Amino acid sequence: MTRIHVFCEGQTEDVFVRELLQPYFGRIDLWLNPIVIRTGAQGKGGVSTYGKIKWQIDKKCKEDPTSWVTTLLDFYGLPHDFPCMREQFASSTIKAKAVENAFQTDISHLYFIANLIVHEFEGLLFSSPQTFSAWFDDSDVVGKLVKIRNEFDSPEQINDSINTAPSKRINEICNSYDKVTHGSLIALDIGLDAIRQECPLFNAWIKRIEELGKRGNANS
């Protein structure tokens, strides 16, 4: 079985990998191991500096050189010392892909796959705003979320400013929304197929991991 270590931004992404991605990829002989990024000696979760992320990824690549390593990090809120972050681009979506490519180049391990969620985990939840109705009693929640979703070609285009990032929009509509409590559970209700259909950049990452399963099966 091919091992793939997934460095996650926090607990929500960790649950997402364990509950949604592990069962899916297990069927094609891929084992995903979520690892929450460490931000300090005692704490976990979040992204403080690129140096801390790079050190952890580099260490894992070296200690398990025959396994793959990838990431599940939000583009929104990345530290400014991330490769390419200080450069200017025509749009935040283009910039996110440029940063991801620079991230890939900088780590440079053969078995590393750079991946950023554009623009953050909550963007994936806009793949099915109707799912929120099972979690929030306010009858206006779904309509407001659908209106936002329909303003963009893809949930991944919902932008990344301090006021308009996906999580900010959800919190404004659902005051009781909590990323750790609701994020992964709503994603589980939406399901991987719906998220892949709505989010092409996320889907490209899933396809790349699927290819590892095909490669492993061909070599077995």
XYZ file of N, CA and C in Angstrom:
660
model
N 0.840 -1.200 0.000
C 0.000 0.000 0.000
C 0.878 1.254 0.000
N 0.563 2.200 -0.869
C 1.316 3.446 -0.963
C 0.922 4.389 0.166
N 1.917 4.924 0.878
C 1.679 5.855 1.977
C 1.789 7.291 1.464
N 0.842 8.121 1.925
C 0.858 9.542 1.579
C 0.622 10.342 2.849
N 1.619 11.076 3.287
C 1.501 11.927 4.465
C 0.928 13.279 4.037
N -0.145 13.697 4.705
C -0.832 14.944 4.341
C -0.677 15.947 5.480
N 0.118 16.989 5.271
C 0.267 18.037 6.280
C -0.948 18.955 6.233
N -1.676 19.007 7.344
C -2.945 19.736 7.431
C -2.784 21.014 8.241
N -3.572 22.014 7.875
C -3.503 23.292 8.583
C -4.030 23.191 10.007
N -5.033 22.354 10.231
C -5.607 22.259 11.576
C -6.482 21.040 11.737
N -7.245 21.054 12.812
C -8.071 19.906 13.168
C -9.155 19.627 12.134
N -9.737 20.677 11.566
C -10.794 20.497 10.572
C -10.285 19.711 9.374
N -9.137 20.108 8.858
C -8.557 19.414 7.712
C -8.143 17.992 8.079
N -7.670 17.815 9.315
C -7.293 16.489 9.798
C -8.496 15.544 9.749
N -9.651 16.000 10.256
C -10.869 15.188 10.234
C -11.317 14.945 8.798
N -11.206 15.957 7.961
C -11.579 15.846 6.548
C -10.796 14.728 5.872
N -9.502 14.663 6.141
C -8.671 13.603 5.556
C -9.056 12.241 6.117
N -9.223 12.165 7.435
C -9.522 10.879 8.079
C -10.897 10.331 7.676
N -11.883 11.190 7.652
C -13.252 10.727 7.477
C -13.720 10.684 6.021
N -13.160 11.548 5.179
C -13.625 11.618 3.795
C -12.603 11.056 2.804
N -11.340 11.448 2.953
C -10.346 11.040 1.964
C -9.768 9.651 2.222
N -9.530 9.309 3.490
C -8.965 7.988 3.780
C -9.809 6.846 3.224
N -11.122 6.817 3.480
C -11.934 5.716 2.939
C -11.925 5.667 1.406
N -11.953 6.854 0.785
C -11.974 6.906 -0.680
C -10.689 6.336 -1.264
N -9.559 6.809 -0.792
C -8.292 6.363 -1.360
C -7.896 4.963 -0.895
N -8.421 4.544 0.243
C -8.147 3.190 0.705
C -8.618 2.147 -0.282
N -9.659 2.467 -1.032
C -10.204 1.528 -2.014
C -9.263 1.303 -3.195
N -8.319 2.227 -3.394
C -7.347 2.047 -4.476
C -5.943 1.870 -3.905
N -5.886 1.327 -2.691
C -4.637 0.909 -2.058
C -3.698 2.079 -1.742
N -4.296 3.211 -1.380
C -3.517 4.365 -0.923
C -3.893 4.650 0.525
N -2.887 4.852 1.371
C -3.135 5.141 2.786
C -2.710 6.574 3.070
N -3.672 7.422 3.439
C -3.398 8.820 3.742
C -3.225 8.988 5.247
N -2.138 9.616 5.633
C -1.822 9.858 7.040
C -1.816 11.362 7.308
N -2.888 11.912 7.910
C -2.911 13.358 8.179
C -1.965 13.725 9.321
N -1.248 14.820 9.144
C -0.336 15.348 10.158
C -0.645 16.831 10.334
N -1.078 17.234 11.508
C -1.390 18.643 11.743
C -0.088 19.417 11.920
N 0.054 20.499 11.184
C 1.248 21.342 11.246
C 1.476 21.814 12.679
N 2.706 21.745 13.141
C 3.065 22.248 14.473
C 3.465 23.712 14.382
N 2.903 24.532 15.262
C 3.248 25.955 15.269
C 4.181 26.311 16.423
N 4.402 25.387 17.326
C 5.280 25.646 18.472
C 5.589 24.354 19.184
N 6.328 24.455 20.269
C 6.741 23.269 21.003
C 5.553 22.503 21.560
N 4.502 23.216 21.978
C 3.339 22.574 22.583
C 2.115 22.567 21.673
N 1.978 23.603 20.860
C 0.740 23.752 20.112
C 0.788 23.131 18.740
N -0.398 22.931 18.190
C -0.539 22.444 16.829
C -1.579 23.279 16.108
N -1.478 23.269 14.798
C -2.495 23.922 13.998
C -2.119 25.327 13.594
N -2.578 25.715 12.416
C -2.289 27.052 11.925
C -0.966 27.098 11.183
N -0.751 28.206 10.512
C 0.467 28.395 9.740
C 1.092 29.703 10.179
N 2.222 29.624 10.864
C 2.842 30.836 11.399
C 3.939 31.378 10.492
N 4.881 30.524 10.107
C 5.945 30.946 9.194
C 6.228 29.826 8.197
N 6.698 30.221 7.028
C 7.041 29.215 6.022
C 8.187 28.332 6.497
N 9.122 28.935 7.216
C 10.262 28.169 7.690
C 9.852 26.967 8.527
N 8.848 27.147 9.378
C 8.382 26.042 10.225
C 7.713 24.956 9.395
N 6.962 25.363 8.387
C 6.323 24.388 7.513
C 7.372 23.612 6.724
N 8.302 24.334 6.131
C 9.326 23.692 5.302
C 10.145 22.703 6.121
N 10.479 23.068 7.340
C 11.281 22.181 8.186
C 10.556 20.866 8.443
N 9.260 20.947 8.741
C 8.486 19.739 9.042
C 8.314 18.854 7.806
N 8.067 19.484 6.668
C 7.912 18.720 5.430
C 9.226 18.068 5.036
N 10.288 18.836 5.093
C 11.605 18.322 4.726
C 12.004 17.145 5.624
N 11.716 17.265 6.902
C 12.036 16.198 7.859
C 11.283 14.918 7.512
N 9.986 15.045 7.218
C 9.175 13.873 6.885
C 9.637 13.239 5.577
N 9.967 14.067 4.588
C 10.450 13.540 3.315
C 11.724 12.720 3.489
N 12.570 13.159 4.401
C 13.846 12.476 4.611
C 13.697 11.224 5.473
N 12.815 11.264 6.479
C 12.685 10.111 7.361
C 11.837 8.999 6.745
N 11.026 9.315 5.731
C 10.224 8.301 5.053
C 10.328 8.534 3.548
N 11.509 8.320 2.975
C 11.797 8.747 1.603
C 11.050 7.988 0.518
N 10.438 6.835 0.833
C 9.708 6.088 -0.186
C 8.207 6.391 -0.170
N 7.779 7.244 0.752
C 6.379 7.648 0.823
C 6.207 9.040 0.221
N 4.969 9.348 -0.167
C 4.652 10.663 -0.701
C 4.266 11.612 0.432
N 4.508 12.886 0.200
C 4.136 13.931 1.154
C 3.398 15.024 0.391
N 2.256 15.463 0.931
C 1.502 16.544 0.299
C 0.948 17.463 1.385
N 0.206 18.481 0.985
C -0.278 19.470 1.949
C -1.743 19.785 1.723
N -2.399 20.208 2.781
C -3.789 20.692 2.728
C -3.822 21.984 3.541
N -3.312 23.047 2.917
C -3.163 24.341 3.570
C -3.984 25.389 2.837
N -4.559 26.330 3.588
C -5.304 27.431 2.980
C -4.350 28.433 2.341
N -4.677 28.872 1.120
C -3.929 29.980 0.542
C -4.196 31.265 1.321
N -5.463 31.452 1.707
C -5.809 32.646 2.494
C -5.077 32.609 3.833
N -4.388 33.681 4.146
C -3.700 33.787 5.418
C -2.312 33.187 5.447
N -1.802 32.754 4.293
C -0.433 32.239 4.293
C 0.540 33.334 4.723
N 1.596 32.972 5.450
C 2.574 33.980 5.870
C 3.288 34.605 4.683
N 3.725 35.833 4.852
C 4.332 36.580 3.750
C 5.691 36.039 3.339
N 6.305 35.187 4.176
C 7.598 34.634 3.785
C 7.461 33.379 2.925
N 6.232 33.008 2.580
C 6.015 31.890 1.668
C 6.566 32.262 0.296
N 7.144 31.310 -0.439
C 7.685 31.620 -1.767
C 6.650 32.288 -2.661
N 7.052 33.390 -3.273
C 6.246 34.082 -4.284
C 5.097 34.914 -3.693
N 4.923 34.916 -2.378
C 3.781 35.601 -1.779
C 3.833 37.110 -1.950
N 5.009 37.690 -2.035
C 5.136 39.141 -2.110
C 5.009 39.670 -3.542
N 4.910 38.770 -4.514
C 4.779 39.202 -5.906
C 3.334 39.558 -6.235
N 3.164 40.376 -7.269
C 1.846 40.829 -7.684
C 1.364 40.036 -8.896
N 0.062 39.710 -8.910
C -0.523 38.957 -10.016
C -1.868 39.571 -10.396
N -2.380 39.153 -11.542
C -3.623 39.730 -12.056
C -4.822 39.391 -11.187
N -4.785 38.246 -10.507
C -5.882 37.853 -9.621
C -5.327 36.985 -8.503
N -6.111 36.862 -7.442
C -5.664 36.047 -6.314
C -5.626 34.568 -6.682
N -6.494 34.131 -7.599
C -6.482 32.729 -8.026
C -5.199 32.412 -8.776
N -4.798 33.308 -9.673
C -3.531 33.128 -10.393
C -2.366 33.144 -9.419
N -2.424 34.041 -8.451
C -1.350 34.116 -7.460
C -1.269 32.829 -6.645
N -2.417 32.275 -6.280
C -2.425 31.049 -5.481
C -1.699 29.921 -6.209
N -1.948 29.780 -7.503
C -1.278 28.733 -8.274
C 0.203 29.015 -8.427
N 0.571 30.290 -8.558
C 1.989 30.647 -8.657
C 2.711 30.338 -7.352
N 2.060 30.641 -6.224
C 2.647 30.342 -4.918
C 2.781 28.835 -4.740
N 1.766 28.101 -5.144
C 1.818 26.642 -5.043
C 2.984 26.081 -5.865
N 3.169 26.592 -7.076
C 4.274 26.141 -7.926
C 5.625 26.484 -7.316
N 5.723 27.673 -6.725
C 6.973 28.077 -6.085
C 7.248 27.220 -4.852
N 6.205 26.880 -4.132
C 6.275 25.989 -2.974
C 6.825 24.626 -3.407
N 6.286 24.094 -4.505
C 6.742 22.812 -5.048
C 8.231 22.874 -5.387
N 8.643 23.934 -6.062
C 10.032 24.081 -6.479
C 10.965 24.212 -5.282
N 10.539 24.960 -4.270
C 11.402 25.209 -3.124
C 11.622 23.955 -2.285
N 10.593 23.140 -2.102
C 10.771 21.903 -1.335
C 11.624 20.921 -2.129
N 11.304 20.741 -3.379
C 12.118 20.032 -4.374
C 12.321 18.534 -4.138
N 11.664 17.942 -3.150
C 11.765 16.500 -2.970
C 10.960 15.796 -4.059
N 11.490 14.696 -4.552
C 10.876 13.967 -5.649
C 9.462 13.490 -5.308
N 9.239 13.138 -4.044
C 7.962 12.566 -3.632
C 7.066 13.576 -2.908
N 7.273 14.847 -3.206
C 6.458 15.906 -2.593
C 5.475 16.472 -3.605
N 4.224 16.692 -3.156
C 3.198 17.324 -3.986
C 2.653 18.530 -3.234
N 2.989 19.723 -3.699
C 2.477 20.949 -3.076
C 1.000 21.102 -3.394
N 0.211 21.494 -2.398
C -1.213 21.724 -2.613
C -1.718 22.793 -1.664
N -2.404 23.785 -2.225
C -3.047 24.830 -1.438
C -4.537 24.829 -1.753
N -5.368 24.985 -0.719
C -6.805 25.146 -0.943
C -7.055 26.592 -1.346
N -7.695 26.780 -2.481
C -7.976 28.128 -2.976
C -9.472 28.422 -2.749
N -9.743 29.434 -1.890
C -8.802 30.196 -1.098
C -8.656 29.670 0.341
N -9.641 28.959 0.819
C -9.539 28.309 2.121
C -10.572 27.202 2.227
N -10.457 26.414 3.296
C -11.307 25.237 3.450
C -12.790 25.575 3.301
N -13.221 26.692 3.880
C -14.635 27.065 3.808
C -15.129 27.270 2.384
N -14.223 27.579 1.463
C -14.629 27.705 0.076
C -15.229 26.410 -0.451
N -14.684 25.278 -0.021
C -15.195 23.984 -0.458
C -16.650 23.797 -0.044
N -17.041 24.405 1.071
C -18.399 24.241 1.582
C -19.435 24.928 0.700
N -19.000 25.888 -0.110
C -19.914 26.539 -1.048
C -20.245 25.627 -2.229
N -19.677 24.418 -2.242
C -20.037 23.446 -3.278
C -21.500 23.036 -3.161
N -22.049 23.138 -1.946
C -23.461 22.795 -1.732
C -24.013 23.602 -0.574
N -24.358 24.863 -0.800
C -24.906 25.697 0.280
C -26.152 25.099 0.922
N -26.892 24.298 0.179
C -28.118 23.707 0.711
C -27.844 22.816 1.928
N -26.642 22.281 2.005
C -26.291 21.380 3.108
C -26.328 22.098 4.454
N -26.155 23.413 4.453
C -26.154 24.177 5.696
C -27.513 24.121 6.406
N -28.568 23.819 5.667
C -29.905 23.823 6.262
C -30.046 22.782 7.365
N -29.242 21.731 7.323
C -29.304 20.686 8.348
C -28.590 21.097 9.630
N -27.846 22.195 9.577
C -27.029 22.603 10.721
C -27.452 23.922 11.341
N -28.196 24.746 10.594
C -28.578 26.062 11.088
C -30.069 26.279 10.863
N -30.747 26.780 11.888
C -32.205 26.921 11.845
C -32.681 28.116 11.031
N -31.832 29.118 10.880
C -32.231 30.324 10.163
C -32.607 29.986 8.721
N -33.820 30.276 8.334
C -34.303 29.924 6.999
C -33.623 30.731 5.888
N -32.986 31.849 6.246
C -32.333 32.696 5.247
C -30.913 32.252 4.913
N -30.360 31.341 5.723
C -28.957 30.964 5.562
C -28.679 30.426 4.164
N -29.441 29.446 3.730
C -29.178 28.816 2.436
C -29.301 29.811 1.302
N -30.344 30.619 1.310
C -30.540 31.595 0.244
C -29.385 32.572 0.133
N -28.886 33.027 1.269
C -27.769 33.974 1.269
C -26.482 33.316 0.760
N -26.256 32.076 1.165
C -25.059 31.363 0.711
C -25.142 31.046 -0.780
N -26.325 30.663 -1.249
C -26.516 30.390 -2.670
C -26.264 31.652 -3.496
N -26.724 32.792 -3.012
C -26.515 34.059 -3.726
C -25.014 34.340 -3.890
N -24.239 34.114 -2.822
C -22.789 34.316 -2.910
C -22.180 33.335 -3.907
N -22.555 32.073 -3.785
C -22.007 31.040 -4.684
C -22.260 31.398 -6.141
N -23.438 31.907 -6.441
C -23.813 32.181 -7.828
C -23.103 33.392 -8.419
N -22.398 34.130 -7.579
C -21.644 35.284 -8.071
C -20.291 34.879 -8.664
N -19.931 33.600 -8.510
C -18.622 33.125 -8.954
C -18.778 31.876 -9.823
N -17.835 31.681 -10.734
C -17.865 30.490 -11.576
C -17.586 29.227 -10.766
N -16.808 29.373 -9.704
C -16.451 28.235 -8.860
C -16.316 28.713 -7.421
N -16.597 27.856 -6.442
C -16.358 28.240 -5.043
C -14.910 28.658 -4.792
N -13.994 28.149 -5.610
C -12.578 28.481 -5.423
C -12.247 29.907 -5.836
N -13.173 30.585 -6.458
C -12.939 31.971 -6.847
C -13.455 32.958 -5.800
N -14.137 32.471 -4.794
C -14.592 33.360 -3.712
C -13.349 33.915 -3.038
N -13.209 35.218 -3.014
C -11.901 35.847 -2.826
C -11.385 35.848 -1.399
N -10.181 36.422 -1.258
C -9.398 36.169 -0.050
C -9.064 37.406 0.778
N -9.865 38.451 0.681
C -9.574 39.613 1.517
C -10.092 39.365 2.931
N -9.717 40.221 3.833
C -10.082 40.041 5.237
C -11.588 40.093 5.456
N -12.322 40.719 4.533
C -13.773 40.832 4.673
C -14.550 39.876 3.777
N -13.913 39.353 2.723
C -14.667 38.577 1.734
C -14.182 37.146 1.570
N -13.258 36.701 2.386
C -12.829 35.300 2.334
C -14.024 34.405 2.662
N -14.047 33.173 2.164
C -15.198 32.292 2.398
C -15.609 32.175 3.857
N -14.657 32.033 4.766
C -15.001 31.887 6.183
C -15.635 33.156 6.732
N -15.181 34.315 6.259
C -15.749 35.584 6.715
C -17.194 35.715 6.250
N -17.462 35.288 5.044
C -18.816 35.355 4.504
C -19.757 34.416 5.273
N -19.268 33.201 5.562
C -20.093 32.237 6.300
C -20.368 32.735 7.710
N -19.339 33.252 8.371
C -19.515 33.750 9.739
C -20.492 34.928 9.808
N -20.496 35.736 8.750
C -21.412 36.874 8.720
C -22.863 36.407 8.612
N -23.072 35.308 7.895
C -24.427 34.772 7.707
C -24.817 33.827 8.843
N -23.875 33.007 9.297
C -24.114 32.020 10.366
C -23.242 32.387 11.557
N -23.770 33.200 12.453
C -22.962 33.681 13.579
C -22.417 32.551 14.443
N -23.134 31.432 14.474
C -22.720 30.324 15.329
C -21.799 29.332 14.618
N -21.459 29.617 13.363
C -20.567 28.710 12.634
C -19.202 28.665 13.304
N -18.716 27.449 13.516
C -17.383 27.235 14.076
C -16.657 26.250 13.176
N -15.473 26.621 12.722
C -14.748 25.790 11.757
C -14.506 24.387 12.284
N -14.051 24.282 13.520
C -13.728 22.965 14.078
C -14.990 22.140 14.277
N -16.060 22.789 14.789
C -17.298 22.066 15.077
C -18.065 21.712 13.813
N -18.169 22.670 12.870
C -19.043 22.485 11.718
C -18.318 22.162 10.407
N -17.119 22.696 10.221
C -16.456 22.631 8.915
C -16.366 21.247 8.312
N -15.706 20.335 9.015
C -15.512 19.000 8.457
C -16.820 18.223 8.375
N -17.734 18.459 9.321
C -19.004 17.731 9.320
C -19.876 18.133 8.130
N -19.897 19.424 7.820
C -20.652 19.879 6.647
C -20.009 19.335 5.375
N -18.679 19.321 5.329
C -17.979 18.765 4.165
C -18.320 17.293 3.981
N -18.408 16.553 5.075
C -18.772 15.133 5.003
C -20.181 14.973 4.447
N -21.099 15.847 4.877
C -22.465 15.793 4.365
C -22.524 16.127 2.875
N -21.702 17.068 2.440
C -21.674 17.441 1.022
C -21.160 16.275 0.183
N -20.079 15.659 0.659
C -19.512 14.513 -0.040
C -18.417 14.903 -1.017
N -17.487 13.992 -1.225
C -16.322 14.261 -2.068
C -16.713 14.496 -3.525
N -17.669 13.746 -4.041
C -18.038 13.884 -5.455
C -18.533 15.289 -5.777
N -19.387 15.843 -4.908
C -19.925 17.180 -5.147
C -18.831 18.238 -5.064
N -17.923 18.092 -4.107
C -16.826 19.059 -3.977
C -15.925 19.006 -5.202
N -15.623 17.814 -5.657
C -14.769 17.671 -6.846
C -15.421 18.295 -8.073
N -16.712 18.126 -8.209
C -17.420 18.662 -9.366
C -17.410 20.186 -9.383
N -17.490 20.794 -8.205
C -17.588 22.251 -8.102
C -16.230 22.944 -8.031
N -15.197 22.243 -7.605
C -13.902 22.868 -7.308
C -12.796 22.228 -8.147
N -12.520 22.749 -9.333
C -11.567 22.108 -10.252
C -10.134 22.049 -9.745
N -9.692 23.034 -8.992
C -8.324 23.000 -8.479
C -8.172 21.911 -7.423
N -9.148 21.814 -6.542
C -9.150 20.737 -5.556
C -9.224 19.387 -6.270
N -10.054 19.298 -7.287
C -10.208 18.052 -8.036
C -8.897 17.641 -8.709
N -8.124 18.614 -9.183
C -6.843 18.306 -9.818
C -5.889 17.655 -8.826
N -5.937 18.106 -7.566
C -5.107 17.495 -6.515
C -5.550 16.056 -6.257
N -6.859 15.842 -6.168
C -7.380 14.494 -5.958
C -6.965 13.578 -7.112
N -7.062 14.070 -8.346
C -6.675 13.269 -9.499
C -5.187 12.906 -9.451
N -4.380 13.850 -8.997
C -2.945 13.573 -8.932
C -2.654 12.460 -7.922
N -3.375 12.475 -6.801
C -3.205 11.401 -5.818
C -3.728 10.083 -6.388
N -4.840 10.130 -7.102
C -5.368 8.916 -7.735
C -4.339 8.283 -8.662
N -3.583 9.111 -9.363
C -2.559 8.601 -10.272
C -1.498 7.800 -9.522
N -1.238 8.161 -8.275
C -0.262 7.408 -7.476
C -0.769 5.994 -7.237
N -2.089 5.868 -7.042
C -2.673 4.546 -6.863
C -2.563 3.707 -8.123
N -2.798 4.326 -9.283
C -2.691 3.608 -10.544
C -1.250 3.176 -10.786
N -0.310 4.068 -10.420
C 1.108 3.750 -10.618
C 1.525 2.588 -9.723
N 1.023 2.618 -8.472
C 1.360 1.544 -7.539
C 0.808 0.207 -7.976
N -0.424 0.226 -8.482
C -1.040 -1.015 -8.943
C -0.341 -1.580 -10.165
N 0.166 -0.682 -11.018
C 0.869 -1.115 -12.229
C 2.200 -1.780 -11.891
N 2.805 -1.321 -10.761
C 4.112 -1.852 -10.362
C 4.009 -3.077 -9.474
N 2.793 -3.403 -9.022
C 2.637 -4.521 -8.087
C 2.559 -5.860 -8.824
